[in-house]
XYZ file of C-alpha atoms in Angstrom:
250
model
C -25.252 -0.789 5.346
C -25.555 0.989 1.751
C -22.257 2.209 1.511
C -19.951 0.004 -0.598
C -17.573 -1.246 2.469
C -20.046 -2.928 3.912
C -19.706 -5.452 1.203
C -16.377 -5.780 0.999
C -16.368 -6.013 5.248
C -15.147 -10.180 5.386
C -12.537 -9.541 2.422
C -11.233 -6.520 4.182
C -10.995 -8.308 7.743
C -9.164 -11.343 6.128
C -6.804 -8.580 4.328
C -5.802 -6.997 7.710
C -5.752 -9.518 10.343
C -4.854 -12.740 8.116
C -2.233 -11.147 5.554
C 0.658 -12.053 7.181
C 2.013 -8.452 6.708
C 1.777 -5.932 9.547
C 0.851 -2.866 6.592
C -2.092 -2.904 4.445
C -2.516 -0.562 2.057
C -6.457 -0.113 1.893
C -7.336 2.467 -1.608
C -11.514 3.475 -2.336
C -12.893 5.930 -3.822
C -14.740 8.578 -1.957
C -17.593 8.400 0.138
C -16.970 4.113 -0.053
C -16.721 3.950 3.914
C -13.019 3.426 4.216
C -12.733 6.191 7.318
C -16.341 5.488 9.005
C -16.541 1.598 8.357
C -13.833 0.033 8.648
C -12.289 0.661 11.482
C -15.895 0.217 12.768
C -14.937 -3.481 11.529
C -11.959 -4.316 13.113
C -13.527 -3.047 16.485
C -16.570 -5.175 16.138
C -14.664 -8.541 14.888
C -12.242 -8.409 18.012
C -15.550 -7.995 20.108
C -16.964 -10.472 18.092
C -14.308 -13.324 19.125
C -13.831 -12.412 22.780
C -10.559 -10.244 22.356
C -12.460 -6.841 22.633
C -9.837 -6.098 25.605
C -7.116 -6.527 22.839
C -8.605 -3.865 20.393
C -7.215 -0.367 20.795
C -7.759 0.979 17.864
C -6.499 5.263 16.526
C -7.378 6.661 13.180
C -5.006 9.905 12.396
C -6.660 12.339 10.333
C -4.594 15.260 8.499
C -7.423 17.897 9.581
C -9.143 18.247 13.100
C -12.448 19.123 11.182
C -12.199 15.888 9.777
C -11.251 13.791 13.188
C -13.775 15.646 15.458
C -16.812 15.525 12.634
C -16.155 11.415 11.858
C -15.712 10.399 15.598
C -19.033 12.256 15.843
C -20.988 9.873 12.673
C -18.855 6.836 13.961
C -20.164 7.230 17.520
C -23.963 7.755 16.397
C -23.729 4.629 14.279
C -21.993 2.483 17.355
C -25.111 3.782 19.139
C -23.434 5.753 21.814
C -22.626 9.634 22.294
C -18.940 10.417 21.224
C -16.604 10.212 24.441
C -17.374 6.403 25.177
C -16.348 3.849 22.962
C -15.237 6.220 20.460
C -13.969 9.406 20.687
C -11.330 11.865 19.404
C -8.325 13.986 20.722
C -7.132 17.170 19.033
C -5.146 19.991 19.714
C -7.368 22.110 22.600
C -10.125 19.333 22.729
C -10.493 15.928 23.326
C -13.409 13.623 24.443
C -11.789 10.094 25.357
C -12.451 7.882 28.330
C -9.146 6.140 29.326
C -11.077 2.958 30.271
C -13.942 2.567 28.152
C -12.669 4.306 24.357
C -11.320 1.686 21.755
C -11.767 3.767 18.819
C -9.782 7.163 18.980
C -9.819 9.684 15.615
C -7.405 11.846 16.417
C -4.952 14.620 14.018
C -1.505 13.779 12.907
C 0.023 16.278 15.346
C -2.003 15.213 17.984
C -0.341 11.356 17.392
C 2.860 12.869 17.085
C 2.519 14.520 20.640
C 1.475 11.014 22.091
C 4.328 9.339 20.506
C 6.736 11.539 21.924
C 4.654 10.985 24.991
C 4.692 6.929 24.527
C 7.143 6.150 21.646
C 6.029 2.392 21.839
C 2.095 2.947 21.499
C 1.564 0.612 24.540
C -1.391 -1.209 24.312
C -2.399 0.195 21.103
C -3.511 -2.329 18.285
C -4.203 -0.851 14.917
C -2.891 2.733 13.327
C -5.270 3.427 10.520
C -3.279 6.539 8.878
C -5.772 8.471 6.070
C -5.268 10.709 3.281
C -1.993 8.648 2.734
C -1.527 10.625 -0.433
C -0.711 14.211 1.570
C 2.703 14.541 1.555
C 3.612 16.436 4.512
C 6.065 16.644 6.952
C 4.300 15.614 10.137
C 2.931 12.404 7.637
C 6.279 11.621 6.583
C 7.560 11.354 10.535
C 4.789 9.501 11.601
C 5.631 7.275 8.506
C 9.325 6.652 9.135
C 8.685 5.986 13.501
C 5.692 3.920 12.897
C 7.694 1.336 10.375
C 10.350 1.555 13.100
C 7.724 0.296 15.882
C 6.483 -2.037 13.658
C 9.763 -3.796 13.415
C 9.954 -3.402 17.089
C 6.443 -5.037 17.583
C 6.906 -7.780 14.832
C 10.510 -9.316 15.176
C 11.313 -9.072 18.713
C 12.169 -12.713 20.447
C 8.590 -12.006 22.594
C 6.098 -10.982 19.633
C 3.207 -11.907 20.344
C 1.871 -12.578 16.574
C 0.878 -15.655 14.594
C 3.200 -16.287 11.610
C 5.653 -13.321 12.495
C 8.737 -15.649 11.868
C 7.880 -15.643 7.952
C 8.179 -11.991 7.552
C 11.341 -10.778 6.601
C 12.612 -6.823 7.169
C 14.018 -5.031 4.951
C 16.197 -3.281 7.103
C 18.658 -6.572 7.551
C 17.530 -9.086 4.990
C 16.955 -11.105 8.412
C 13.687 -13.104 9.365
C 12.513 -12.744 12.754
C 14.168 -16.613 13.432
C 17.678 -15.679 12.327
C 17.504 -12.408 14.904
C 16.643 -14.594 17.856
C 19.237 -16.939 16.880
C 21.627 -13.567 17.340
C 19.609 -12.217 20.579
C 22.036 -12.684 23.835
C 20.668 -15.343 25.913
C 18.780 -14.374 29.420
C 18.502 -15.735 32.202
C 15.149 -18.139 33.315
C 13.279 -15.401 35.391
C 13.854 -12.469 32.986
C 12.768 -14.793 30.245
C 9.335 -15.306 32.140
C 8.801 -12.088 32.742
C 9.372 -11.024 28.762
C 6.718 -14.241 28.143
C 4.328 -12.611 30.965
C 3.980 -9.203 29.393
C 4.600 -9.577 25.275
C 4.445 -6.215 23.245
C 0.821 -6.293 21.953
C 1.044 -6.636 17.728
C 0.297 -3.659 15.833
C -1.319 -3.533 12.563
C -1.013 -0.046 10.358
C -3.509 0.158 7.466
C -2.807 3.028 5.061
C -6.276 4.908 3.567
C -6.044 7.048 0.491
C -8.695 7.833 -2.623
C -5.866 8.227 -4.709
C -3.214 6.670 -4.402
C -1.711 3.833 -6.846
C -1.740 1.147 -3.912
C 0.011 -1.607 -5.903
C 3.104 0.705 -6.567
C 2.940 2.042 -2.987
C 2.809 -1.317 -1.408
C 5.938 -2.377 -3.684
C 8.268 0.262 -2.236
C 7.283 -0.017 1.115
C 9.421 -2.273 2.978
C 7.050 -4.370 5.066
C 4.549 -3.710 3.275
C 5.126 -6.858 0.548
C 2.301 -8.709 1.236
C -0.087 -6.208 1.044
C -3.368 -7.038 -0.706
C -4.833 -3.911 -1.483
C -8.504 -3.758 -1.503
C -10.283 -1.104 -3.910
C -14.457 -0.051 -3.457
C -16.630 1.744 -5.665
C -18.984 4.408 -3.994
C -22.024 6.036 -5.253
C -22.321 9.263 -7.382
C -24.207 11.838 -6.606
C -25.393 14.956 -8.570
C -25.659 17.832 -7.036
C -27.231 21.030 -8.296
C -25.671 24.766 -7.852
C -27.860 27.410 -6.698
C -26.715 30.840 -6.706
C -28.191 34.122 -4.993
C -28.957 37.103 -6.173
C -27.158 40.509 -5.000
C -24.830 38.862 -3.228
C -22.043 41.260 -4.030
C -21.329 42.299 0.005
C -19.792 38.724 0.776
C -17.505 39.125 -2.388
């Protein structure tokens, strides 16, 4: 509780789940909890209100260090061993339990792979993408397929999300309204099977330390009603001890 999200853990669920946008753009500085808390807090406030069933949540880290070592600190903090409620899948390893893991840290390749595995993240509820600021190919891709998804998840006739009808994409200048107006009509039974099985709504939240999150969220198409949340975090000094005759390791 002494890290700097934890303070900032109501404003940050009201930024993400009541926005109205699908994309938040979440900025702190290091060591503020952004990786270890708060998806911690969007797995805990669906519990919280009965929908734990709904959360499926995947954090995609650019290094495997990274994704094994905070599924392992996210785990001890949820009180279980990594593997169970949260858990992590990269390239050669993975510790997930289809039917008990909701929390999933996993590389950006190893995302990749499962997209081209399950382009429409079925059943999946949040992205959190980190280290935003890392320009790299494999960040870029997942980039450009998950804004596609999103408009897939967001303004089809079935969402299933509260308020999607006042977004508007970018892509057409359209609101989701005007595009059902345009959708082909079906007939009775395939429209109750479309209201049986909805797409579940996805929710991306972009992490960085760095980046300018106002000036981000501008140029990203559905990302205009981002409210970008910023935390301080705690300095630390740290002292530099060096050892003598240490020439062989040079």
């Amino acid at each position: 509780d002494t890290l700097p999200a934890h303070g900032a853990r109501d404003a940050l669920l009201r930024v993400i789940e009541e926005s109205g946008s699908p994309v938040t753009v979440l900025t702190g500085e290091t060591g503020s909890g952004k990786t270890t808390c708060v998806p911690l807090f969007v797995l805990e406030h669906y519990a919280a209100n009965a929908r734990g069933a709904e959360a499926n949540v995947i954090v995609a880290q650019p290094r495997r260090v990274a994704a094994v070592s905070v599924a392992r600190r996210v785990a001890e903090v949820f009180g279980e061993s990594v593997g169970h409620t949260v858990g992590y899948a990269v390239r050669g390893d993975s510790r997930v339990c289809s039917r008990r893991t909701r929390l999933t840290f996993l590389t950006t390749g190893a995302l990749l792979r499962r997209l081209a595995a399950d382009p429409e993240l079925r059943g999946v509820s949040h992205v959190f993408v980190d280290e935003i600021h890392e320009r790299t190919a494999d960040a870029d891709f997942l980039l450009a397929h998950l804004r596609n998804l999103l408009v897939k998840r967001w303004f089809s006739p079935n969402a299933r999300v509260t308020g999607h009808t006042e977004l508007v994409s970018g892509a057409n200048g359209r609101t989701a309204t005007d595009s059902d107006r345009n959708e082909p009509t079906v007939s009775q039974s395939e429209g109750s099977r479309a209201r049986a099985s909805p797409p579940t709504p996805l929710r991306v939240v972009l992490m960085s330390a760095t980046l300018d999150a106002e000036r981000f969220a501008a140029s990203a198409t559905l990302a205009s009603a981002v409210l970008p949340r910023s935390a301080k975090s705690d300095a630390f000094l740290v002292d530099a001890f060096f050892c003598r005759g240490s020439s062989r390791y040079s």
